Coordinates of C-alpha atoms and ligand atoms in Angstrom, one line a residue:
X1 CA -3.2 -9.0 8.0
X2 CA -0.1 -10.3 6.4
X3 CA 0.2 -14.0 6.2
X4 CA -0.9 -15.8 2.9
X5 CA -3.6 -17.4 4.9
X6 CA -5.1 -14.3 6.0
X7 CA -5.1 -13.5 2.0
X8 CA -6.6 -16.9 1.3
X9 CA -9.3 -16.0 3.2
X10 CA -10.0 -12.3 2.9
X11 CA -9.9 -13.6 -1.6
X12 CA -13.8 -13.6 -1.5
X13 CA -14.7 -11.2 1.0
X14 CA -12.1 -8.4 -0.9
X15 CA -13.9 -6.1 -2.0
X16 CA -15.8 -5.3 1.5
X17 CA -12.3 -5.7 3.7
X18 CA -9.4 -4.2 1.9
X19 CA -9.1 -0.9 1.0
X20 CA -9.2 0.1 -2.5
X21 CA -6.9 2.4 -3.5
X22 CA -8.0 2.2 -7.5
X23 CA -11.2 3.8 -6.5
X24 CA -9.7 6.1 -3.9
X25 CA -7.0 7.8 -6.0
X26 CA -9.5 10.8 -6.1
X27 CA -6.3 13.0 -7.7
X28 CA -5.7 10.3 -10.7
X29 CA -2.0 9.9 -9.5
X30 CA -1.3 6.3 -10.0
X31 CA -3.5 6.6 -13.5
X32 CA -1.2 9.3 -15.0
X33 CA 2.2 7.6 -13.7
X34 CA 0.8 4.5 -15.6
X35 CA -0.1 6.7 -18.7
X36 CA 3.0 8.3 -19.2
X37 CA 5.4 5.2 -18.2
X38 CA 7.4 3.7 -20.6
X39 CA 8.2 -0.1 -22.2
X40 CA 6.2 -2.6 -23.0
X41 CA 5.8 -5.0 -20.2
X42 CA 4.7 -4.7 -16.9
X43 CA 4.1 -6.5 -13.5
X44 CA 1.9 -6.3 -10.7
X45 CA 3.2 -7.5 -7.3
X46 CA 1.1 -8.0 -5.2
X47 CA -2.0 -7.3 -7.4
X48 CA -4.5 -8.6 -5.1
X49 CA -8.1 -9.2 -6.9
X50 CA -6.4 -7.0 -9.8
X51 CA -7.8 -3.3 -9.6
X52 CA -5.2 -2.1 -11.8
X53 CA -5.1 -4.7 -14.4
X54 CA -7.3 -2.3 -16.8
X55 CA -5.2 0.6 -16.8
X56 CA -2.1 -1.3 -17.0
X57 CA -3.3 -4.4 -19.8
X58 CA -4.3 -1.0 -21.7
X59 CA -0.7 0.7 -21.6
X60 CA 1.5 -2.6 -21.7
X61 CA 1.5 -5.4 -24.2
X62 CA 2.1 -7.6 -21.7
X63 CA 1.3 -7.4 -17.9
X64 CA 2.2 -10.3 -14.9
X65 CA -0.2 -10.3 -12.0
X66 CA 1.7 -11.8 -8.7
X67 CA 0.2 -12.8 -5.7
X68 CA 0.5 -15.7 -3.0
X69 CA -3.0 -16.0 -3.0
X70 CA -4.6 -18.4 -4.7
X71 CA -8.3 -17.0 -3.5
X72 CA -7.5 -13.6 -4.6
X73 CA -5.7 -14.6 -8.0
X74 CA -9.1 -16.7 -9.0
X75 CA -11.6 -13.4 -8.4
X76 CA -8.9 -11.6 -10.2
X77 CA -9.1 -14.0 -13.6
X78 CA -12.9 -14.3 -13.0
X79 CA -13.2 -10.3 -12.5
X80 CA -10.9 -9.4 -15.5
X81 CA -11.8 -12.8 -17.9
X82 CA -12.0 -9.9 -21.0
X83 CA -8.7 -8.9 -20.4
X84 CA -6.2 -10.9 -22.5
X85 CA -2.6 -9.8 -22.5
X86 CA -2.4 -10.7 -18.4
X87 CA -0.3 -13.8 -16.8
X88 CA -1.3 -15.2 -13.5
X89 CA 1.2 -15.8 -11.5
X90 CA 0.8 -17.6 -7.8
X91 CA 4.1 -16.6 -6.0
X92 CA 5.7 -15.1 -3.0
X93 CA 7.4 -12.3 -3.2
X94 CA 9.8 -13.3 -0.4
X95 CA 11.6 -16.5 -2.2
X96 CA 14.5 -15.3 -3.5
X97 CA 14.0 -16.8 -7.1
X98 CA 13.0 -14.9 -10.3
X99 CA 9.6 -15.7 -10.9
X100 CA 9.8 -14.0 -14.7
X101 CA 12.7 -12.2 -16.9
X102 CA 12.8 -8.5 -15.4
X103 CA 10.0 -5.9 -16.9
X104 CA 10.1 -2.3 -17.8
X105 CA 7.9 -1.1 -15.0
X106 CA 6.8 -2.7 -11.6
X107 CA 3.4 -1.6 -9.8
X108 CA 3.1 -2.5 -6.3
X109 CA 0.4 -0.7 -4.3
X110 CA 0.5 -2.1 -0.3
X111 CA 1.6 -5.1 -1.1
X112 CA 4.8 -4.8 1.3
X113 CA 2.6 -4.6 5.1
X114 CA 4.5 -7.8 6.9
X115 CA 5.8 -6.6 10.0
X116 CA 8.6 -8.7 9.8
X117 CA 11.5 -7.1 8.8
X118 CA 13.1 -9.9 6.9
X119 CA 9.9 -10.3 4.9
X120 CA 10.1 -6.3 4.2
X121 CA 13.7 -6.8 2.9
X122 CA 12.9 -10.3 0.8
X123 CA 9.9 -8.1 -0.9
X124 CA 12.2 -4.9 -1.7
X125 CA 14.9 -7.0 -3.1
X126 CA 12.5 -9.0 -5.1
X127 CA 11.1 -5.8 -7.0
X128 CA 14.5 -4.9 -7.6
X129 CA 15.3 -8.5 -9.3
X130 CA 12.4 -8.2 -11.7
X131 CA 13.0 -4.7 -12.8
X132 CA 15.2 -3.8 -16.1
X133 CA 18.1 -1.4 -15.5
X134 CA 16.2 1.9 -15.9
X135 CA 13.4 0.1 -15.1
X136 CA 10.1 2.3 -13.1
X137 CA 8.8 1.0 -9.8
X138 CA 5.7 2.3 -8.8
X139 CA 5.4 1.8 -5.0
X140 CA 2.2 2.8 -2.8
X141 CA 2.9 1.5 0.6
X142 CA 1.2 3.0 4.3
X143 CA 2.3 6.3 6.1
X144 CA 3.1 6.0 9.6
X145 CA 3.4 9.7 9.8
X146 CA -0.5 9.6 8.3
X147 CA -1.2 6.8 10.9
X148 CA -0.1 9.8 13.9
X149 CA -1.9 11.9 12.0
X150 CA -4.8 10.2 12.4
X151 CA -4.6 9.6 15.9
X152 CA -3.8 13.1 16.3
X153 CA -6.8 14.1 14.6
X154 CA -9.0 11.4 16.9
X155 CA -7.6 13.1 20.0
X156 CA -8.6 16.5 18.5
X157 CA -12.1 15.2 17.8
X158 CA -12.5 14.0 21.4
X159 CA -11.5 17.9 22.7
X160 CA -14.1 19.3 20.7
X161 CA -16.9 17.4 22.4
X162 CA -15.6 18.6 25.4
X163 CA -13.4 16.0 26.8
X164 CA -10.5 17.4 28.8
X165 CA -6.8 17.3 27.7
X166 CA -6.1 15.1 30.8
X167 CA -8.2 12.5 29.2
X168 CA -7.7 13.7 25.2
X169 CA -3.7 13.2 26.2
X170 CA -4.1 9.6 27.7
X171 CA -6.6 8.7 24.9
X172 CA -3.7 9.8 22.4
X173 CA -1.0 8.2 24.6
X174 CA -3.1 5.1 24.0
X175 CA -3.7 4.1 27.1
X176 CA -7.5 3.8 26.1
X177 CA -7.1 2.4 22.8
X178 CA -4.4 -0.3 23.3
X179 CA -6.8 -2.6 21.8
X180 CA -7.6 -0.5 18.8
X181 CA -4.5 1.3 17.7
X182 CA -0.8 1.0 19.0
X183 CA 1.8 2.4 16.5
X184 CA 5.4 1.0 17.6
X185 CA 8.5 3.1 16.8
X186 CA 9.1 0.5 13.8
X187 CA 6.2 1.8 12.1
X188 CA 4.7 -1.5 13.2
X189 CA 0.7 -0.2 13.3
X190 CA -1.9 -2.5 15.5
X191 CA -5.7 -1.9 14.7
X192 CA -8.0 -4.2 16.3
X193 CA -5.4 -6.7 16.8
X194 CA -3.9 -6.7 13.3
X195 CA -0.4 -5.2 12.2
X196 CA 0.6 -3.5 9.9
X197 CA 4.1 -1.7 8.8
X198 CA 3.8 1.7 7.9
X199 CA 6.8 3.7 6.7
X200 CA 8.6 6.8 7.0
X201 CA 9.1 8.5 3.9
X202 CA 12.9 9.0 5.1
X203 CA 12.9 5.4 5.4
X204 CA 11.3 4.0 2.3
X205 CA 14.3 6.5 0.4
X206 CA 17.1 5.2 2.3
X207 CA 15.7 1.6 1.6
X208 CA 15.8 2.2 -1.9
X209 CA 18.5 4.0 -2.5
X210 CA 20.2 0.7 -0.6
X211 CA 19.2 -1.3 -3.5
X212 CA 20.4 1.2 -6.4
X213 CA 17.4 3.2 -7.0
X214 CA 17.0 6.2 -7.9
X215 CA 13.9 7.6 -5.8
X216 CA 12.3 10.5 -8.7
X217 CA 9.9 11.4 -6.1
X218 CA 7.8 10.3 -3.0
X219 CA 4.4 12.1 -2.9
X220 CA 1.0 11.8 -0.7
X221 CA -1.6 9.7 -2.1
X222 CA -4.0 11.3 0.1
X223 CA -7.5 10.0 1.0
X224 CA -11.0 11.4 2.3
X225 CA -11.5 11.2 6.2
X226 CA -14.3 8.9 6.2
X227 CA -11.7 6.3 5.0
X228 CA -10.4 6.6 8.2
X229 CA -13.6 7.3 10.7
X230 CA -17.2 6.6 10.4
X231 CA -18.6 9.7 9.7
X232 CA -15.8 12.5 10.4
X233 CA -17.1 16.0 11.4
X234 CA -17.1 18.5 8.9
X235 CA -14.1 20.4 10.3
X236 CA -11.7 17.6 10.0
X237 CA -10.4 18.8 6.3
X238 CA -6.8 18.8 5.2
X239 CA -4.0 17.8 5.7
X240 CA -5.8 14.3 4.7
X241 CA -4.8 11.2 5.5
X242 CA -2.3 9.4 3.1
X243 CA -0.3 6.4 1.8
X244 CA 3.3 7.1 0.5
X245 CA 3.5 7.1 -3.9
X246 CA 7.4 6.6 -4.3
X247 CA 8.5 6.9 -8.3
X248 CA 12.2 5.4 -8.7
X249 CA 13.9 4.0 -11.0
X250 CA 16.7 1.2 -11.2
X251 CA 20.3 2.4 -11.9
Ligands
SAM1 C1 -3.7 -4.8 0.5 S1 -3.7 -6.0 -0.8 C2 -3.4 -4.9 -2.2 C3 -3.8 -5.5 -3.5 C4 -3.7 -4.6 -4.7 N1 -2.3 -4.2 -5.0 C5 -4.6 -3.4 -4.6 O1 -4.1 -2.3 -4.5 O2 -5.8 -3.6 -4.7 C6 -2.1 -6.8 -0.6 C7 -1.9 -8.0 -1.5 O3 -0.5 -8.4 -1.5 C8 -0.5 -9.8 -1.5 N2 0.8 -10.2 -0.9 C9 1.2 -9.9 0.4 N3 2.4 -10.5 0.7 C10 2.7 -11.2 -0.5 C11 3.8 -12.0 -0.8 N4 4.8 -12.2 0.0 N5 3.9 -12.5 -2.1 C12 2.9 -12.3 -3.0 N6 1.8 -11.5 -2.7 C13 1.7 -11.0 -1.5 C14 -1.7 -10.2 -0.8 O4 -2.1 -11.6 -1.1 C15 -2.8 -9.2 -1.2 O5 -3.5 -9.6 -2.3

């Protein structure tokens, strides 16, 4: 799922294929780190068909919306026409050029899912270029410690209909869902043939910290089960699956 071609086409099919994390955000998190940031301009990298452009358009006076795809950048001016303090911006977050003069506070929900590590590092360094020295980034990117649990919580399912651990173990050693889910000590996740990279939370601080943040806090943006599994029994409560919410700012 992470080449701009894959974007280009998944533009008009969005709202049925990608996950929103907008509506999903059940604890208002991302809402109230919007509504209490400071400055006056914004990006969003990565902003996909633009769920976020109307909380941040109301708390910036000016707001860039980046993406590499061209599909997903139309339904996002067609979707939020109204809104008028917005720029478009078609670019890829892996050149190495600055695309606009740095802003006071970057959003950038899983945007950063290439499994290649050089793409990874061009992103990161790229919302460090267009951040302002005390600059806030705003960064939602996948668990892979979620993406076990998950798994974990499949294999647990399976015991409580009665299959044995024998089984339950190789299920969860993924020797019967090779084609549905592999998760590689990179964090690199495979569902149904696509990857993804998922991050430690150890990791996504270390990365930072690399580029001269400083990380205020990493917390669980965590999500109802049935965004995971078709119809999840009742007992499957918390802990709930989750994508990492990393606060930093640019020293
Ligand atoms: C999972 S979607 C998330 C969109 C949006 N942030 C949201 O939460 O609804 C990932 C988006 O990142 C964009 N993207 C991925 N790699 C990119 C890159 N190298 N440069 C610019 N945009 C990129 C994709 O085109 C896609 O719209």
């Amino acid at each position: 799922m992470n080449d701009r071609r894959y974007w280009e086409k998944t533009g008009s099919n969005y709202t049925e294929e990608v996950f929103n994390v907008a509506a999903n955000d059940r604890r208002g998190i991302i809402r109230r780190e919007i509504r209490r940031a400071s400055g006056a301009f914004a990006a969003d990298m990565g902003c996909g068909i633009g769920n976020f452009l109307p909380l941040l358009s109301a708390r910036f006076q000016h707001v860039n919306a980046i993406d590499f795809s061209a599909a997903c950048l139309r339904e996002c001016r067609s979707t939020h026409a109204t809104i008028e303090n917005v720029s478009y911006l078609r670019k890829d977050l892996r050149q190495t050029t600055r695309h606009f003069k740095p802003v006071d506070f970057i959003l950038s929900v899983n945007a950063l899912l290439s499994p290649r590590l050089a793409d990874q590092l061009a992103m990161f360094h790229s919302l460090a270029r267009h951040l302002k020295k005390n600059g806030t980034l705003l960064l939602v990117v996948p668990s892979v410690e979620s993406a076990m649990l998950a798994d974990h919580r499949f294999t647990e399912w399976y015991l409580r209909t009665g299959t044995s651990p024998a089984r339950a173990q190789r299920i969860a050693n993924g020797a019967e869902r090779r084609e549905e889910l592999e998760i590689a000590s990179d964090g690199i996740v495979k569902i149904a043939g696509s990857t993804t990279k998922h991050y430690l939370r150890e990791e996504i601080q270390l990365r930072l910290e690399s580029l001269k943040f400083n990380v205020r806090s990493i917390r669980k943006l965590d999500y109802a089960w049935d965004t995971e599994f078709e119809e999840p029994p009742k007992w499957m409560q918390e802990p709930y699956p989750w994508d990492w919410c990393v606060v930093a700012t640019k020293g």
